XYZ file of C-alpha atoms in Angstrom:
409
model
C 95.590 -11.767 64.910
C 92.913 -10.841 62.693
C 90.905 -13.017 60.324
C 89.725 -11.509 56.688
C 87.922 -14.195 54.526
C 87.916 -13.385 51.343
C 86.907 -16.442 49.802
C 85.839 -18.982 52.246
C 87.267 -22.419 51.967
C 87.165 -23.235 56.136
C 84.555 -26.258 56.370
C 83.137 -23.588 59.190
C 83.207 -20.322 60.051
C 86.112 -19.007 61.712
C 85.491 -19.028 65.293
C 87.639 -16.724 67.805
C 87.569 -17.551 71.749
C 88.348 -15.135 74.022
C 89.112 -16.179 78.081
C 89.180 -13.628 80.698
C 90.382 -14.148 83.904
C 90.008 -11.107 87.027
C 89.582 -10.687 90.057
C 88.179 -8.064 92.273
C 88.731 -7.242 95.967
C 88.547 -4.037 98.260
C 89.069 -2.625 101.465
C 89.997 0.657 103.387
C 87.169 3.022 102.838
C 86.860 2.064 99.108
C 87.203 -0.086 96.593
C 90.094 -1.413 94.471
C 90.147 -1.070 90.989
C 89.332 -4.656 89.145
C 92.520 -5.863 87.640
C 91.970 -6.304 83.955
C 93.492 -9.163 82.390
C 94.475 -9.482 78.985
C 91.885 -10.989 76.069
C 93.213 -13.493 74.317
C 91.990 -14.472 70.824
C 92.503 -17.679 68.297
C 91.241 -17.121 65.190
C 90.933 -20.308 62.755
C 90.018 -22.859 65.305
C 87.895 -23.990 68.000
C 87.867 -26.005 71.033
C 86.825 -29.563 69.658
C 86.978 -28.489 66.409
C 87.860 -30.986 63.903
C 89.308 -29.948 60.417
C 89.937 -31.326 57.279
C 93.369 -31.753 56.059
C 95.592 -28.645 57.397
C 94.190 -25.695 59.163
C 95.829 -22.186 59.909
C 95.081 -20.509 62.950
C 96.518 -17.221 64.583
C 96.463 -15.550 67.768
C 96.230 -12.468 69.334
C 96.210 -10.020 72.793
C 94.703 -7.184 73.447
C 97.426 -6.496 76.146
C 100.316 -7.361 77.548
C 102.688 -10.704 76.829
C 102.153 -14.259 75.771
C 103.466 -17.476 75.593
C 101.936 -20.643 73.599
C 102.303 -24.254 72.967
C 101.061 -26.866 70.518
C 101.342 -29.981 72.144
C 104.128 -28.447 74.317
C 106.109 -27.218 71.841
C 106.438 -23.469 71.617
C 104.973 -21.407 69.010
C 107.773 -18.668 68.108
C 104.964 -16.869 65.640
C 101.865 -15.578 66.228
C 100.423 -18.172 63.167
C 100.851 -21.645 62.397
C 99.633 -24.107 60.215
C 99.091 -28.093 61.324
C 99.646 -29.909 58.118
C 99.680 -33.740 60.067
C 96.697 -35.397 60.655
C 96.164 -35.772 64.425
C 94.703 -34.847 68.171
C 96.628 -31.372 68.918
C 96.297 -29.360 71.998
C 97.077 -25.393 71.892
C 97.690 -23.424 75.248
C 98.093 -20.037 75.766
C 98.928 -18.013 78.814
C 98.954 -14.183 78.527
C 100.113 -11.492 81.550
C 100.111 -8.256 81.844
C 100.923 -5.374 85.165
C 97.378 -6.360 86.675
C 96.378 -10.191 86.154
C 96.844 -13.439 84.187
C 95.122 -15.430 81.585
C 95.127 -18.671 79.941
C 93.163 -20.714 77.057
C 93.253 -24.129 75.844
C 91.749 -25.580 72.742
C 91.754 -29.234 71.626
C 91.109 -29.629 67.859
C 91.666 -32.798 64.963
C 92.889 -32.238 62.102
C 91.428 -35.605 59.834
C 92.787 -35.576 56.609
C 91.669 -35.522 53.160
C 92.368 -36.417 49.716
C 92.332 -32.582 48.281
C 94.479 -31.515 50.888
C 95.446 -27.704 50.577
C 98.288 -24.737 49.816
C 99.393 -22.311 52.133
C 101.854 -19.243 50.898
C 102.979 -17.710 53.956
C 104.878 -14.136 53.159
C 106.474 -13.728 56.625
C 107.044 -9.827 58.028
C 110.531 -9.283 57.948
C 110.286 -6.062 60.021
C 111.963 -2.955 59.405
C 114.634 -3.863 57.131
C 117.251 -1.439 56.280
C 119.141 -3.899 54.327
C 116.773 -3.500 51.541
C 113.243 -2.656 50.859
C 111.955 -5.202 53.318
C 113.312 -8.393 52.422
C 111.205 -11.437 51.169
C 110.626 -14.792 52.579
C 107.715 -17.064 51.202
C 106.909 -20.324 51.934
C 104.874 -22.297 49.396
C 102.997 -25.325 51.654
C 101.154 -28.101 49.687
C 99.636 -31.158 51.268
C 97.271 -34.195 50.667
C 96.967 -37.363 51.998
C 99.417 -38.311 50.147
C 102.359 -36.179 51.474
C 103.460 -33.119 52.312
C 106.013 -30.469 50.110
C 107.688 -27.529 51.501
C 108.761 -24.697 48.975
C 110.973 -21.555 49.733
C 110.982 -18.414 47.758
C 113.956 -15.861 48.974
C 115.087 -15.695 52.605
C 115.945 -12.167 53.840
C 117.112 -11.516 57.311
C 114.689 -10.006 59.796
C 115.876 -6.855 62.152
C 116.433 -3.451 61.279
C 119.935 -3.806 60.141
C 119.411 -7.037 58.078
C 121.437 -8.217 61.032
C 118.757 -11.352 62.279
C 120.054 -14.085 59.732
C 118.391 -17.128 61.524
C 114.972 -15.161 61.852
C 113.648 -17.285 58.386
C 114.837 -20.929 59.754
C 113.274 -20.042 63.147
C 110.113 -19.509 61.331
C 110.708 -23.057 59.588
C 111.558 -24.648 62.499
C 108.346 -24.066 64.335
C 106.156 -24.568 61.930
C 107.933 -28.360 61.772
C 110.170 -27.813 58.298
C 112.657 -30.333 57.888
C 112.741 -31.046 54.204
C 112.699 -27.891 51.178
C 111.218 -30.000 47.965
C 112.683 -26.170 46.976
C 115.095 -23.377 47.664
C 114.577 -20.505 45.007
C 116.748 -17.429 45.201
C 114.949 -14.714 42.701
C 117.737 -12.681 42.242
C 121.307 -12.006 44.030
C 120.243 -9.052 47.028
C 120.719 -10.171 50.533
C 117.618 -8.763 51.500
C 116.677 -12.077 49.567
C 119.219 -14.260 50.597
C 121.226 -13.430 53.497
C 119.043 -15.529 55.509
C 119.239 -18.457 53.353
C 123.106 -20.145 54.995
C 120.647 -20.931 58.343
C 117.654 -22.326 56.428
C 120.636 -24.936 54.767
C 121.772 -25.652 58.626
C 117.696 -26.587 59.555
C 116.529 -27.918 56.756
C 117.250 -30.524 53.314
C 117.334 -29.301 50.212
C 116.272 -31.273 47.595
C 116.970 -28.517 45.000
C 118.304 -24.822 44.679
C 117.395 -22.433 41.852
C 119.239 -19.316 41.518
C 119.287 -17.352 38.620
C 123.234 -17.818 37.371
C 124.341 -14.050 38.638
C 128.024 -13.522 38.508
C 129.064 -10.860 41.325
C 132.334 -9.436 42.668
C 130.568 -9.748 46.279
C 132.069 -12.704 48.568
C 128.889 -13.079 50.639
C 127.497 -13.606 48.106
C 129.704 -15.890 46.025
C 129.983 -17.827 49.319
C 126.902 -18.793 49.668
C 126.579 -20.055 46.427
C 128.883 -21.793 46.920
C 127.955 -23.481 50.025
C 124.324 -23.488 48.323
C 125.949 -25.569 45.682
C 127.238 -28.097 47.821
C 124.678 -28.801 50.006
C 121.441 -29.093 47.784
C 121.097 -32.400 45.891
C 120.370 -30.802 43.081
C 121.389 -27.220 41.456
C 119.076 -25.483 38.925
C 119.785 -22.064 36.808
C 116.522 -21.984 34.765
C 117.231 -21.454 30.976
C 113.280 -22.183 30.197
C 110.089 -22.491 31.825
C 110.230 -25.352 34.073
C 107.658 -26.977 35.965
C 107.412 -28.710 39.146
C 103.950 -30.258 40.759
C 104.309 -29.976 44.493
C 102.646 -32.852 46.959
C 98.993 -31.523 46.639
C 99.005 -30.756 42.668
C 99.801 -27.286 43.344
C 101.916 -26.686 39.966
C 104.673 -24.319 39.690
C 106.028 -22.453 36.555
C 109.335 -21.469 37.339
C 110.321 -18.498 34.708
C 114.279 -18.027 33.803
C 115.587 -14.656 34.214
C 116.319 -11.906 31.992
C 120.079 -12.820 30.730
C 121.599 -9.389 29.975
C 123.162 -8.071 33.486
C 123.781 -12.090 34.387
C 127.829 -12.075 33.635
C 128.239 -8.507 34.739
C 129.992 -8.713 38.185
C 129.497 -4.884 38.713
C 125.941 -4.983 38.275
C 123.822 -2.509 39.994
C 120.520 -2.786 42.181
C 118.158 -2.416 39.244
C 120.463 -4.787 37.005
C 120.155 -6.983 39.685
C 116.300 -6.998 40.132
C 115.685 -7.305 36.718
C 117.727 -10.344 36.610
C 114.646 -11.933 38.679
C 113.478 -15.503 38.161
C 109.581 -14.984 38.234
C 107.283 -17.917 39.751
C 103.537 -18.692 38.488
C 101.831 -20.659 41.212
C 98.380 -22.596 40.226
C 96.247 -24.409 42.210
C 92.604 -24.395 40.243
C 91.545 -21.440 39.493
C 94.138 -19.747 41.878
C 97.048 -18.014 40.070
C 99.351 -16.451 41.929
C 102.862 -14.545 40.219
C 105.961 -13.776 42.393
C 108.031 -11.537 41.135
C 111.240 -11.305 43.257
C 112.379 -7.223 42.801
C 111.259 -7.015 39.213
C 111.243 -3.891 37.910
C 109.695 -1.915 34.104
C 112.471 -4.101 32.283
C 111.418 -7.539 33.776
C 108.001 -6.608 33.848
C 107.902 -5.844 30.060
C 109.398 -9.488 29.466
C 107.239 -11.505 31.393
C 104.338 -9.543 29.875
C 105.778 -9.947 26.646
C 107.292 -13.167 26.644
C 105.838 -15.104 29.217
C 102.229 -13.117 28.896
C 99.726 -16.741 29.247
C 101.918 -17.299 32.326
C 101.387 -13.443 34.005
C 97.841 -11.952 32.852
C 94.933 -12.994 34.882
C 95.735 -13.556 38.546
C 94.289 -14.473 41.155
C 96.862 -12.587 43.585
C 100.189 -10.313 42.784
C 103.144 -10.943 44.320
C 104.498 -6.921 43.781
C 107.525 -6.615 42.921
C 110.574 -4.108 44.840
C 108.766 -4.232 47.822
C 106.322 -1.551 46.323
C 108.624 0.602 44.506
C 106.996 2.927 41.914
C 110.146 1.356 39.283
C 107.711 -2.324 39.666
C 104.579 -0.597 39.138
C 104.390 2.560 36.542
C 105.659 2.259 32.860
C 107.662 5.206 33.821
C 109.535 3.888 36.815
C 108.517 6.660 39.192
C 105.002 6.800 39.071
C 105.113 10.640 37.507
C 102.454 9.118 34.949
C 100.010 6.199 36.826
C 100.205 4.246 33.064
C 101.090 0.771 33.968
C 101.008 -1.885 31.234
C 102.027 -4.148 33.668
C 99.182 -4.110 36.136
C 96.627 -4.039 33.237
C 97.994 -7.513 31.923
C 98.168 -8.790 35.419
C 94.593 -7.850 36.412
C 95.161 -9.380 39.723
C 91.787 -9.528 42.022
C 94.525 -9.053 45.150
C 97.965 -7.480 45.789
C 100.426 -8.923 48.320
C 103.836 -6.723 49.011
C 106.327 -7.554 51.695
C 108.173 -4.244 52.787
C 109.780 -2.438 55.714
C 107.812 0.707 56.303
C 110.536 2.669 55.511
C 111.476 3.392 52.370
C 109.049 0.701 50.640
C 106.253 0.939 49.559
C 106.440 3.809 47.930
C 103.263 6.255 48.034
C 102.810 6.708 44.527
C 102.539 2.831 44.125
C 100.864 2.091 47.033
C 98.167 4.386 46.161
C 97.504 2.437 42.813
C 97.595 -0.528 44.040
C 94.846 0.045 46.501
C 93.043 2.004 43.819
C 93.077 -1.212 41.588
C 92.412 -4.251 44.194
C 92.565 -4.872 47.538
C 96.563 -4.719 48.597
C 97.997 -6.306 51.926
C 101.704 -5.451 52.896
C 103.475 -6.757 55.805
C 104.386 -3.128 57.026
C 101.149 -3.037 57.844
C 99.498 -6.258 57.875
C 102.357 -8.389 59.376
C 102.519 -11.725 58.176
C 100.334 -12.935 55.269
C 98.941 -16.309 54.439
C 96.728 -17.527 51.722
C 94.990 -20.587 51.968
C 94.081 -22.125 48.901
C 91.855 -25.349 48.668
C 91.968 -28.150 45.611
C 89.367 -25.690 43.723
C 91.756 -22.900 43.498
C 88.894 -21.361 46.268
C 91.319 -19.196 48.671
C 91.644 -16.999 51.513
C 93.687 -14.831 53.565
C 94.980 -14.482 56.708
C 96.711 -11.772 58.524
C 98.852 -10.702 61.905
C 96.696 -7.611 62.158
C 94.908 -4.649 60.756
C 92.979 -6.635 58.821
C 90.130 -4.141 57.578
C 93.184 -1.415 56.808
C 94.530 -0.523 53.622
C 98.279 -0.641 53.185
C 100.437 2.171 53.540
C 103.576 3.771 52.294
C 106.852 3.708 54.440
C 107.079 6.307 56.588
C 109.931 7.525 54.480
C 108.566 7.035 51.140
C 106.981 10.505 50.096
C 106.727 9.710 46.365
């Protein structure tokens, strides 16, 4: 795991530990190779550290397999966040062919008043079902209390076929209780995983955009959705919702048109998207679900105070040129959309596939600095009660993204 400050808001610098264990022998008429045991590294804590309110930290090997604990529960991720004020204890243990090693770090996490948000995008892998799939999880804490917020819950696996990948994820990172379940928009790359997340977790409420379709997973779900969730929102105006730590949400309705159509197809469907402005500060962050020109032109037309400026770009389609360029395919680099935006970073979740597309991807990086999960894994942004913010990744840190391997335009 790799650590990329971009805006510093640890209360010190990121510190990563290494432990390596070998050993060395001989005998015959030479001597024996040493074994070389994996590195292991933990980036966003130290042993004896002590941290204010929650604290991310990641880990990584240079070689071989791991296993890890927090206070002997596994870790099923290479992140996670500790949101509870406590003593914790993290162990590691890493083997390869040739030798073994293990690390241990005791940290605090104290507490305080400001507390902080986390947006996890979580890799979804190489996702066939779609372009990649989306799962984000809005975290916002203070002293007060804690919210959890979920933004679309694909399934994991190259076939879309891992449905419980999402609530996995949840479980581990101790997520009982959804103050929110948003569906953008009626793919299951965005919702196929969301039946499981109901099974691990409360919902206090579940937005959905209102999309009518002649598809019975789909209807099902709703359904099930429906009855499950104390409360059922379809967005018919901005609303807003404050979140534990003041984080405020701006939850945009969808474009109506394609809505009753039960025959709608994949770009009817995307630009049926609910959008989602997310402000802590100065931080504004937009996700976009799998808007494309049509939605784009509305929330920069409509909704335009609530989706120029950013802080951070959620990119629509999983990096299709039809969510960047005016044009939809990127034969012209004009994008209206991106000028209104002006977002200092870019954040795309896609399976390295088909999405993101090359055209797109190469604005993007051309504009600001653009993480995507094909290549970066998964992606957190930490964002303190000043809106200062910064990000963390699963790897490649100092790389730029890059198109799917299939995606030539």
């Amino acid at each position: 795991m790799e650590f990329r400050p971009l805006r510093s808001v640890f209360g010190a610098t990121a510190c990563a530990l290494t432990m390596v264990l070998s050993g060395c022998g001989s005998g015959g008429g030479g001597t024996t190779p040493t074994p070389t045991a994996p590195t292991i590294t933990v980036q966003g804590i130290e042993d004896g550290g002590s941290y204010e309110s929650s604290v991310t930290f990641t880990i990584s090997i240079d070689r071989g397999t791991y296993q890890a604990t927090l206070d002997d529960r596994p870790l099923l991720g290479p992140s996670a966040t500790v949101d509870s004020p406590g003593d914790y204890t993290l162990e590691v243990t890493a083997r390869n062919q040739e030798a073994t090693a293990a690390l241990t770090i005791d940290f605090t996490v104290v507490g305080a008043p400001g507390g902080v948000l986390i947006v996890r995008l979580f890799d979804l892998g190489d996702n066939s079902a779609g372009g990649g799939g989306d799962a984000i999880l809005l975290t916002d804490s203070s002293s007060a209390g804690l919210d959890h917020f979920l933004v679309d819950a694909g399934p994991a696996g190259t076939d879309g076929d891992d449905e419980d990948y999402v609530h996995t994820r949840l479980a581990a990172l101790g997520v009982s209780e959804l103050r929110g379940l948003l569906l953008t928009h009626a793919h299951t790359d965005h919702f196929r995983g969301m039946p499981d997340v109901l099974d691990g977790a409360r919902v206090e409420t579940f937005y959905h955009n209102g999309q009518v379709r002649s598809f019975a997973e789909y209807t099902s779900f709703i359904a099930n959705a429906t009855a499950r969730a104390d409360e059922v929102v379809i967005p018919a105006t901005p609303l807003q919702e404050t979140l534990a730590g003041g984080t405020e949400l701006t939850i945009l309705p969808p474009l109506t048109r394609y809505l009753d159509n039960r025959s709608a197809g994949s770009q009817e469907l995307n630009d049926g998207s609910i959008g989602v402005l997310v402000a802590r500060g100065a931080f504004r962050l937009f996700l976009t679900g799998d808007g494309e020109v049509e939605a784009n032109g509305r929330w920069r037309n409509t909704y335009g105070d609530l989706t120029s400026d950013l802080t951070v770009l959620k990119v629509g389609h999983h990096g299709a040129n039809d969510a960047i360029f005016d044009d939809g395919l990127g034969q012209s680099s004009a994008s209206q959309w991106l000028d209104h935006t002006a977002a200092e970073f870019h954040v795309v979740s896609a399976n390295g596939a088909s999405h993101p597309r090359q055209r797109a991807t190469n604005t993007l990086n051309a504009r600001a600095e653009t993480y995507c999960t094909n290549v970066h894994g998964d992606i957190a942004i930490r964002v303190d009660m000043n809106g200062l913010w910064s990000v963390t990744v699963e790897r490649n840190a100092d790389f730029d993204c890059l198109p799917g391997d299939d995606a030539i335009t």
